[in-house]
Tab-separated table of C-alpha atoms in Angstrom:
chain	number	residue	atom	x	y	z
V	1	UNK	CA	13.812	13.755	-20.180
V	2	UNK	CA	10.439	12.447	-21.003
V	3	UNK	CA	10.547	8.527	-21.802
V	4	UNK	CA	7.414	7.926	-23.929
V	5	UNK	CA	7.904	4.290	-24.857
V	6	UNK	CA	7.778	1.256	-21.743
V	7	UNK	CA	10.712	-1.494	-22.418
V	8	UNK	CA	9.260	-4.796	-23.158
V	9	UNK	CA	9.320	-5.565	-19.567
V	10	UNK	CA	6.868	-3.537	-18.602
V	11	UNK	CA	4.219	-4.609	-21.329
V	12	UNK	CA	1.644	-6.355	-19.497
V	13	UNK	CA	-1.969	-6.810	-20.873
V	14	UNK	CA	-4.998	-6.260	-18.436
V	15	UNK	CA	-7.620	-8.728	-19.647
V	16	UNK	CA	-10.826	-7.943	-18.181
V	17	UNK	CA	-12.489	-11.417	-18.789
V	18	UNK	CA	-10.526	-12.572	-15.878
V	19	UNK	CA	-11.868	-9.554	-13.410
V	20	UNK	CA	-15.865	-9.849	-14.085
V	21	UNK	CA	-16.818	-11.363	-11.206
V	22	UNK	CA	-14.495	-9.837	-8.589
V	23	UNK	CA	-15.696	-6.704	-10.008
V	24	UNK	CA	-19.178	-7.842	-9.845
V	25	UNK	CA	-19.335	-8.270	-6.268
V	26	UNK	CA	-17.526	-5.213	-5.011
V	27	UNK	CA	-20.320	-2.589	-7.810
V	28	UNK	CA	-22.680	-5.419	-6.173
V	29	UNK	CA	-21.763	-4.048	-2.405
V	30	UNK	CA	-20.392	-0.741	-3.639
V	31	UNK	CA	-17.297	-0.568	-2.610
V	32	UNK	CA	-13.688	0.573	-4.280
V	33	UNK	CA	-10.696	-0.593	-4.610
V	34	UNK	CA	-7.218	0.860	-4.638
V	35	UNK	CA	-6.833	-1.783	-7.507
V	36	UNK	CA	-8.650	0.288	-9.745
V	37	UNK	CA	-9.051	3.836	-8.351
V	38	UNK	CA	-4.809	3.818	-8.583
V	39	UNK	CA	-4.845	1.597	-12.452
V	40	UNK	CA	-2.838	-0.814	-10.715
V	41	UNK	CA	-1.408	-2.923	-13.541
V	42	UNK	CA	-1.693	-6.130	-11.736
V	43	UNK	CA	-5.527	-5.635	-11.393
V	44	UNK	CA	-6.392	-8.565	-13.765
V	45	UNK	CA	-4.363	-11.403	-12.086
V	46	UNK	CA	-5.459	-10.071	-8.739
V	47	UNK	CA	-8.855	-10.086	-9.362
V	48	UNK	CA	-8.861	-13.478	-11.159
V	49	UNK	CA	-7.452	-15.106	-8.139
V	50	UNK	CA	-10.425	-12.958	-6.099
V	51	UNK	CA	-7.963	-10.662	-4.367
V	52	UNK	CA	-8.736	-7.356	-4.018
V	53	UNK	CA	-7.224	-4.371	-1.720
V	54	UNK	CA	-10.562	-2.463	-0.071
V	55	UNK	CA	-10.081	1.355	-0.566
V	56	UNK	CA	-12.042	2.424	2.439
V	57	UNK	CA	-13.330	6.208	3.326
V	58	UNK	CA	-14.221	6.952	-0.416
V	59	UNK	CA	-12.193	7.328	-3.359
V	60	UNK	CA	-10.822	10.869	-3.166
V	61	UNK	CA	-7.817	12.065	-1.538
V	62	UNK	CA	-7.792	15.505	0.997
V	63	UNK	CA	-3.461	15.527	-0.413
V	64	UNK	CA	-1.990	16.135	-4.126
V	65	UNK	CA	0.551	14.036	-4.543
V	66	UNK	CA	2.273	13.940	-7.966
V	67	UNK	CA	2.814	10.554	-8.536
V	68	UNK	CA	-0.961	8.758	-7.810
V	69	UNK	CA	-3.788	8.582	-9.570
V	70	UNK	CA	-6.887	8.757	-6.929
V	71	UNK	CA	-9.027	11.337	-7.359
V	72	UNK	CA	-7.816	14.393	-5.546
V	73	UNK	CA	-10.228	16.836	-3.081
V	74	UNK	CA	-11.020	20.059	-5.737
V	75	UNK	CA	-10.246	23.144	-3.249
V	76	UNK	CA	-13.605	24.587	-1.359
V	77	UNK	CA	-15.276	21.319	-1.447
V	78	UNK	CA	-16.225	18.952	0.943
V	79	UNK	CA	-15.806	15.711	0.582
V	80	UNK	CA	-18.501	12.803	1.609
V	81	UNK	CA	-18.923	11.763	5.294
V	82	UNK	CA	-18.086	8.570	6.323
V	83	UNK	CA	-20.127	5.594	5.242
V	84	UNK	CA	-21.002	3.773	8.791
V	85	UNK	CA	-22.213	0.846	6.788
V	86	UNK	CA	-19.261	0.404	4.825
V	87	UNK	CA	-17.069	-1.836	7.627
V	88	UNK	CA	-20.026	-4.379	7.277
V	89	UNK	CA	-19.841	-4.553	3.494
V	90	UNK	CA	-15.839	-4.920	3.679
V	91	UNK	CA	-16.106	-7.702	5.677
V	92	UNK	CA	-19.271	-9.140	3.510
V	93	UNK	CA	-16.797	-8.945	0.834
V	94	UNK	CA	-14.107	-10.652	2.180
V	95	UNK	CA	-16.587	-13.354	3.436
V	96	UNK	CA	-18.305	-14.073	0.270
V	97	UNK	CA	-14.640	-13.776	-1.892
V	98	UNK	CA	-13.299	-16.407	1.163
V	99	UNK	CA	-10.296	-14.340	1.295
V	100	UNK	CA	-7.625	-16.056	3.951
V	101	UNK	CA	-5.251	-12.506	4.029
V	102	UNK	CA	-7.539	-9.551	3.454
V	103	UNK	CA	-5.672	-5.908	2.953
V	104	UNK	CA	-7.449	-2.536	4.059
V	105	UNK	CA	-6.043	0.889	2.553
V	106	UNK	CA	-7.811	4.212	2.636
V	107	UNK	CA	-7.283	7.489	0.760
V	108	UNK	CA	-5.653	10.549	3.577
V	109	UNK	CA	-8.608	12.007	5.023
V	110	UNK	CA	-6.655	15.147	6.595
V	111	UNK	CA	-10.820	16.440	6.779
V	112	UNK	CA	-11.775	14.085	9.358
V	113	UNK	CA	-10.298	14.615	13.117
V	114	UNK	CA	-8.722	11.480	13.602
V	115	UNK	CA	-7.462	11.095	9.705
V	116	UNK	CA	-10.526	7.919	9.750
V	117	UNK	CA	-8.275	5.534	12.127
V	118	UNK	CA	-11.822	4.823	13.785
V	119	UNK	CA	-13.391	3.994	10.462
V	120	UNK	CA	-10.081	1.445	9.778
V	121	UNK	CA	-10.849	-0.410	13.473
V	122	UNK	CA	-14.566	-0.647	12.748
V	123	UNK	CA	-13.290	-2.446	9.304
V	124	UNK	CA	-11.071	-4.908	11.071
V	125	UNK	CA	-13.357	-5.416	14.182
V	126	UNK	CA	-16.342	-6.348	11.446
V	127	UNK	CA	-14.056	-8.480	9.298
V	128	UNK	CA	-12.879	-10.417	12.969
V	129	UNK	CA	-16.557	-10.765	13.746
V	130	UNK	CA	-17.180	-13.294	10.353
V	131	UNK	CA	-14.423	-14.286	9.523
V	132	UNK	CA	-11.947	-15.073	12.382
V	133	UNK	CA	-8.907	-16.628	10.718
V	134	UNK	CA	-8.448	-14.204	8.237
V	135	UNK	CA	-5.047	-12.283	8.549
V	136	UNK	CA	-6.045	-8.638	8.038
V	137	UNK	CA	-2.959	-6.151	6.801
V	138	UNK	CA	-3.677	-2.289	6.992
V	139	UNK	CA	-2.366	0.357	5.048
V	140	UNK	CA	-2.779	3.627	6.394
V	141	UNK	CA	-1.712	6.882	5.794
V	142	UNK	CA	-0.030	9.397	7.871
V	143	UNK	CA	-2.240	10.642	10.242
V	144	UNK	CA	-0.419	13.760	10.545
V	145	UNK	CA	1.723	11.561	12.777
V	146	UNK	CA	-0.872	11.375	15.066
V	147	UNK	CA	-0.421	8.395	18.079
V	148	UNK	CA	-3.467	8.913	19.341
V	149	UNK	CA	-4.704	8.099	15.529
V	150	UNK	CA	-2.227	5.067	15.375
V	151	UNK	CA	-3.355	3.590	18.971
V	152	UNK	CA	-7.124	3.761	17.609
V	153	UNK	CA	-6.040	1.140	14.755
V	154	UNK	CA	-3.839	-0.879	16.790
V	155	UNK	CA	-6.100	-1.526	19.409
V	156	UNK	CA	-7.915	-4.086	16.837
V	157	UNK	CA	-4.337	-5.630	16.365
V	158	UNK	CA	-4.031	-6.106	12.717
V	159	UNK	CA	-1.323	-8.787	11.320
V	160	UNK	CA	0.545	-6.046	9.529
V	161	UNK	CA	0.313	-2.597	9.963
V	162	UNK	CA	1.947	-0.912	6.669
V	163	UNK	CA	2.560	3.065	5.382
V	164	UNK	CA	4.694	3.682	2.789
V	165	UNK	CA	7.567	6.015	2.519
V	166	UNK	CA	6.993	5.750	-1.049
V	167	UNK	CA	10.509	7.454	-1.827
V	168	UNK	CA	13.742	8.972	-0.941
V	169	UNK	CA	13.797	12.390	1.259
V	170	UNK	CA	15.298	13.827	-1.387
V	171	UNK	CA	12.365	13.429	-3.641
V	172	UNK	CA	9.576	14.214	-1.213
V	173	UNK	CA	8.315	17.310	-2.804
V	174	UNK	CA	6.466	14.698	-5.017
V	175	UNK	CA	4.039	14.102	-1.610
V	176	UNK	CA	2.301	16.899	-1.024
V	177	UNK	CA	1.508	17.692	2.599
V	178	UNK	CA	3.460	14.402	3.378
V	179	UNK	CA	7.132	14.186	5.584
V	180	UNK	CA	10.044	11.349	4.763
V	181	UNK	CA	10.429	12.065	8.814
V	182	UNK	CA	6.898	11.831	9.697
V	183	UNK	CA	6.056	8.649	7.467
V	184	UNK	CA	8.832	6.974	9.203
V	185	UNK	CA	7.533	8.092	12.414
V	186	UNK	CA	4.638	6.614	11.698
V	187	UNK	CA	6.559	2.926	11.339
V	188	UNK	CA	8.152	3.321	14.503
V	189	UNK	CA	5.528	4.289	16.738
V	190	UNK	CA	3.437	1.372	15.473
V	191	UNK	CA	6.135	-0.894	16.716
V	192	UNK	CA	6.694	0.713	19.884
V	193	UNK	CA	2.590	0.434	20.664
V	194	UNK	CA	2.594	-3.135	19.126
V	195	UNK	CA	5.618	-4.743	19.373
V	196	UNK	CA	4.432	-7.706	17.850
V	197	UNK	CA	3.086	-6.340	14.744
V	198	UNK	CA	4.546	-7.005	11.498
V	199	UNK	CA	5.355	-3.192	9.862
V	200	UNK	CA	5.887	-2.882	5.951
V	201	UNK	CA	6.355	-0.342	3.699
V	202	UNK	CA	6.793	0.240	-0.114
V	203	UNK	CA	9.605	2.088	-2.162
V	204	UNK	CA	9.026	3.224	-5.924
V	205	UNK	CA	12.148	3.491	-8.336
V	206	UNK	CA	11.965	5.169	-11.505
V	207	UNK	CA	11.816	8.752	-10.069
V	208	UNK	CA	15.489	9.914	-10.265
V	209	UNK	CA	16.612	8.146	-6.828
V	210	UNK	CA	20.291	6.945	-6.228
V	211	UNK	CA	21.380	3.289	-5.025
V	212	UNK	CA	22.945	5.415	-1.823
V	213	UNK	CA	20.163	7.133	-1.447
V	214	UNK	CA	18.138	3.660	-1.275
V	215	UNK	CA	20.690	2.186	0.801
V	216	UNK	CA	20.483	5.383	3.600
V	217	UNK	CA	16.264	4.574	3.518
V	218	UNK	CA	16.612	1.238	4.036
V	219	UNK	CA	19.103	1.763	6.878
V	220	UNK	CA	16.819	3.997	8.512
V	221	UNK	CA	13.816	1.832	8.067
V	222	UNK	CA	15.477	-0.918	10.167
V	223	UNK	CA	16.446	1.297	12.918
V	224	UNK	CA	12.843	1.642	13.568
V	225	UNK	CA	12.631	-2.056	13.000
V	226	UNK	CA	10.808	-2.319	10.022
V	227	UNK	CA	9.850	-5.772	9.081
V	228	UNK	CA	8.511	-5.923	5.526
V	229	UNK	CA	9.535	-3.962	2.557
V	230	UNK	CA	7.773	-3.776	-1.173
V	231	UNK	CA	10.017	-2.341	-4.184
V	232	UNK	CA	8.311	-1.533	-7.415
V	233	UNK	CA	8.393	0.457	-10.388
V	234	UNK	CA	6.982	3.659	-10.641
V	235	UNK	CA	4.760	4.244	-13.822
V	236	UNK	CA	3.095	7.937	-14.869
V	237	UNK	CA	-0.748	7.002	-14.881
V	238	UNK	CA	-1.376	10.190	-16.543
V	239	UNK	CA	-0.414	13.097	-18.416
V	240	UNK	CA	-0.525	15.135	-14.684
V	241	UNK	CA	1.820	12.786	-12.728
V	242	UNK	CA	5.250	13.476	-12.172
V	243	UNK	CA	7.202	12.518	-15.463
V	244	UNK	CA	9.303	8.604	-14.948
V	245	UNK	CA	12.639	9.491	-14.967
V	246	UNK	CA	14.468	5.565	-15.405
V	247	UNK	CA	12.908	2.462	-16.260
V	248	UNK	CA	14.545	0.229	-13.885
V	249	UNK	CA	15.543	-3.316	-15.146
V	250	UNK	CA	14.469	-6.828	-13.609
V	251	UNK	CA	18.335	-7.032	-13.052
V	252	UNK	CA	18.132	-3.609	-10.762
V	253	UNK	CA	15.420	-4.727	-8.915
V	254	UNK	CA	17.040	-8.321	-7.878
V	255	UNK	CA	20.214	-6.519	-7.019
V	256	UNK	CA	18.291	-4.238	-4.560
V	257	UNK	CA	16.489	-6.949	-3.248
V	258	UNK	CA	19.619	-8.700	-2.107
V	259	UNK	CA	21.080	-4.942	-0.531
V	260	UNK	CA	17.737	-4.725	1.591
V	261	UNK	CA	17.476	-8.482	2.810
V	262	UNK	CA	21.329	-7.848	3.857
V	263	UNK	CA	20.016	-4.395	5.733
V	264	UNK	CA	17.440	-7.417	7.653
V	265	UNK	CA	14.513	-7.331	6.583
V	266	UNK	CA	12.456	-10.019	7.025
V	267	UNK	CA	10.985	-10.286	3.759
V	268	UNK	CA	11.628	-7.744	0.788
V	269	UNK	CA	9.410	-8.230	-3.257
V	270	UNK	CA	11.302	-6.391	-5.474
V	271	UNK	CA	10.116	-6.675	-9.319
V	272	UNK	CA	8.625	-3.720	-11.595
V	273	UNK	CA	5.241	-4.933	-11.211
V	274	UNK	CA	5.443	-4.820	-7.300
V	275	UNK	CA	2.867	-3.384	-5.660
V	276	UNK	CA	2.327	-2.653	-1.922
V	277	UNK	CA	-0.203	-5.088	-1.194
V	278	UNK	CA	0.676	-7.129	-4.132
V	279	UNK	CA	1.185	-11.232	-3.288
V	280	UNK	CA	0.662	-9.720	0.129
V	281	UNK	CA	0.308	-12.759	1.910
V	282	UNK	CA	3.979	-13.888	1.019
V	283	UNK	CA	5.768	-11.286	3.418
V	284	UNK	CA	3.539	-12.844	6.201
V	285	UNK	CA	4.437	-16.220	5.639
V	286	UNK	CA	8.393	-15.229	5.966
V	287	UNK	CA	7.948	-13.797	9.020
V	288	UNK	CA	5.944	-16.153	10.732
V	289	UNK	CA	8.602	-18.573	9.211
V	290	UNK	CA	11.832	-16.669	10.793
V	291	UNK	CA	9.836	-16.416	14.120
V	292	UNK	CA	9.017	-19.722	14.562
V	293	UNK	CA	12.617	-20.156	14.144
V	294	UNK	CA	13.900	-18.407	16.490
């Protein structure tokens, strides 16, 4: 079933008076964001209240998954080397934008040998170097499951270390070269390196998933102690995605938030319009909040 028309719900306008000169600054330092390379639709309050979430290692993806819209590697080509400036311009960014919670995320680089978890410390070590207090959350992708790969990104201790599942098991033929096993793997050896990181990850509805199903995730997400979770609705950004399968009402969403704060986590956004690193800074705030009182 193809569902060609959006419910009223999910109308919202992107008004690009509001992004000029967040936009500006990051053609000004040439760097990309997942705001736009993914047609986030939250892009225009985000970048009105100067947020932005740094896509670092280039805008082009080494994995073909069905549901997202960065660019994708064409087969036989290589793809650009790293940019050994770039961690310098991130944090130039994030200086001149004054950003207090600053989010890193990166395309899968399965070309490079350690999947670019070097390229994410340099980021946070050059962001640390001018601008101290800023809370830095990454957003990393699989590393093939790699520990090594995780270590190398941990070492610089990030605030929040995220990867999402994106969706059930069932449903996982949707990430291509991707495991629901691995990705949670991923989660759990972040904690075990860093047990006082903050982990997160993000869940998209809309793709033909079951409340069981959701509830089985989420149970498995807090046996590897997951803190932070980020539901939203998944919408087709083009004709070559995967095909949205339910609309999910506002209701939905509040009802699943209340199922996953009852699983424990520590802080849960669950709207349409969520976005992994959207309001970002919220899900820190709660669990600083629930640790101070304890």
């Amino acid at each position: 079933m193809v569902l060609n028309k959006k419910p009223i719900w999910l109308r919202k306008k992107v008004c690009q008076k509001t992004e000029n000169f967040t936009r500006s600054l990051l053609k000004d330092l040439g760097l990309h964001t997942v705001c736009e390379e993914a047609r986030c639709p939250n892009i225009s309050e985000c970048f009105e209240k100067k947020h932005a979430t740094f896509l670092i290692m280039g805008d082009t993806c080494t994995r073909a998954c069905e549901f997202c819209n960065v660019k994708k590697v064409i087969e036989g080509n290589l793809l650009e080397p790293l940019d050994p400036f770039e961690p310098e311009r991130i944090a130039q960014a994030t200086q001149r934008l004054d950003l207090s919670h600053v989010v890193i995320t990166s395309p899968t680089r399965d070309d490079i040998f350690d999947g670019g978890a070097l390229h994410f410390a340099y980021t946070i070590r050059a962001i640390r170097t001018c601008m101290p207090h800023t809370t830095i959350e990454v957003l990393v992708p699989d590393f093939k499951g790699d520990i090594s790969a995780i270590k190398t990104v941990l070492v610089e201790k990030p605030e929040v270390f995220g990867h999402n599942v994106e969706t059930i098991p069932r449903l996982y033929s949707i990430r291509k070269g991707a495991s629901f096993e691995r990705s949670l793997s991923v989660l759990e050896n972040a904690k075990r390196i860093l047990p006082d990181v903050y982990t997160k990850t993000g869940l998209m509805l809309g793709l033909g998933e079951t409340l069981d199903e959701l509830k089985e995730v989420f149970d498995k997400l807090i046996n590897v102690n997951c803190d932070f979770l980020s539901i939203g609705q998944y919408l087709r950004p083009g004709l070559k995605n995967v095909e949205v399968y339910e609309y999910v009402h506002p209701d939905k969403f509040e009802e699943i938030k209340e199922i996953a704060l009852n699983f424990g986590f520590k802080h849960v956004e669950s709207a349409p319009y969520v976005r992994s690193s959207y309001n970002a800074q919220k899900y820190l705030s709660s669990g600083r909040e629930i640790k101070v009182g304890k």
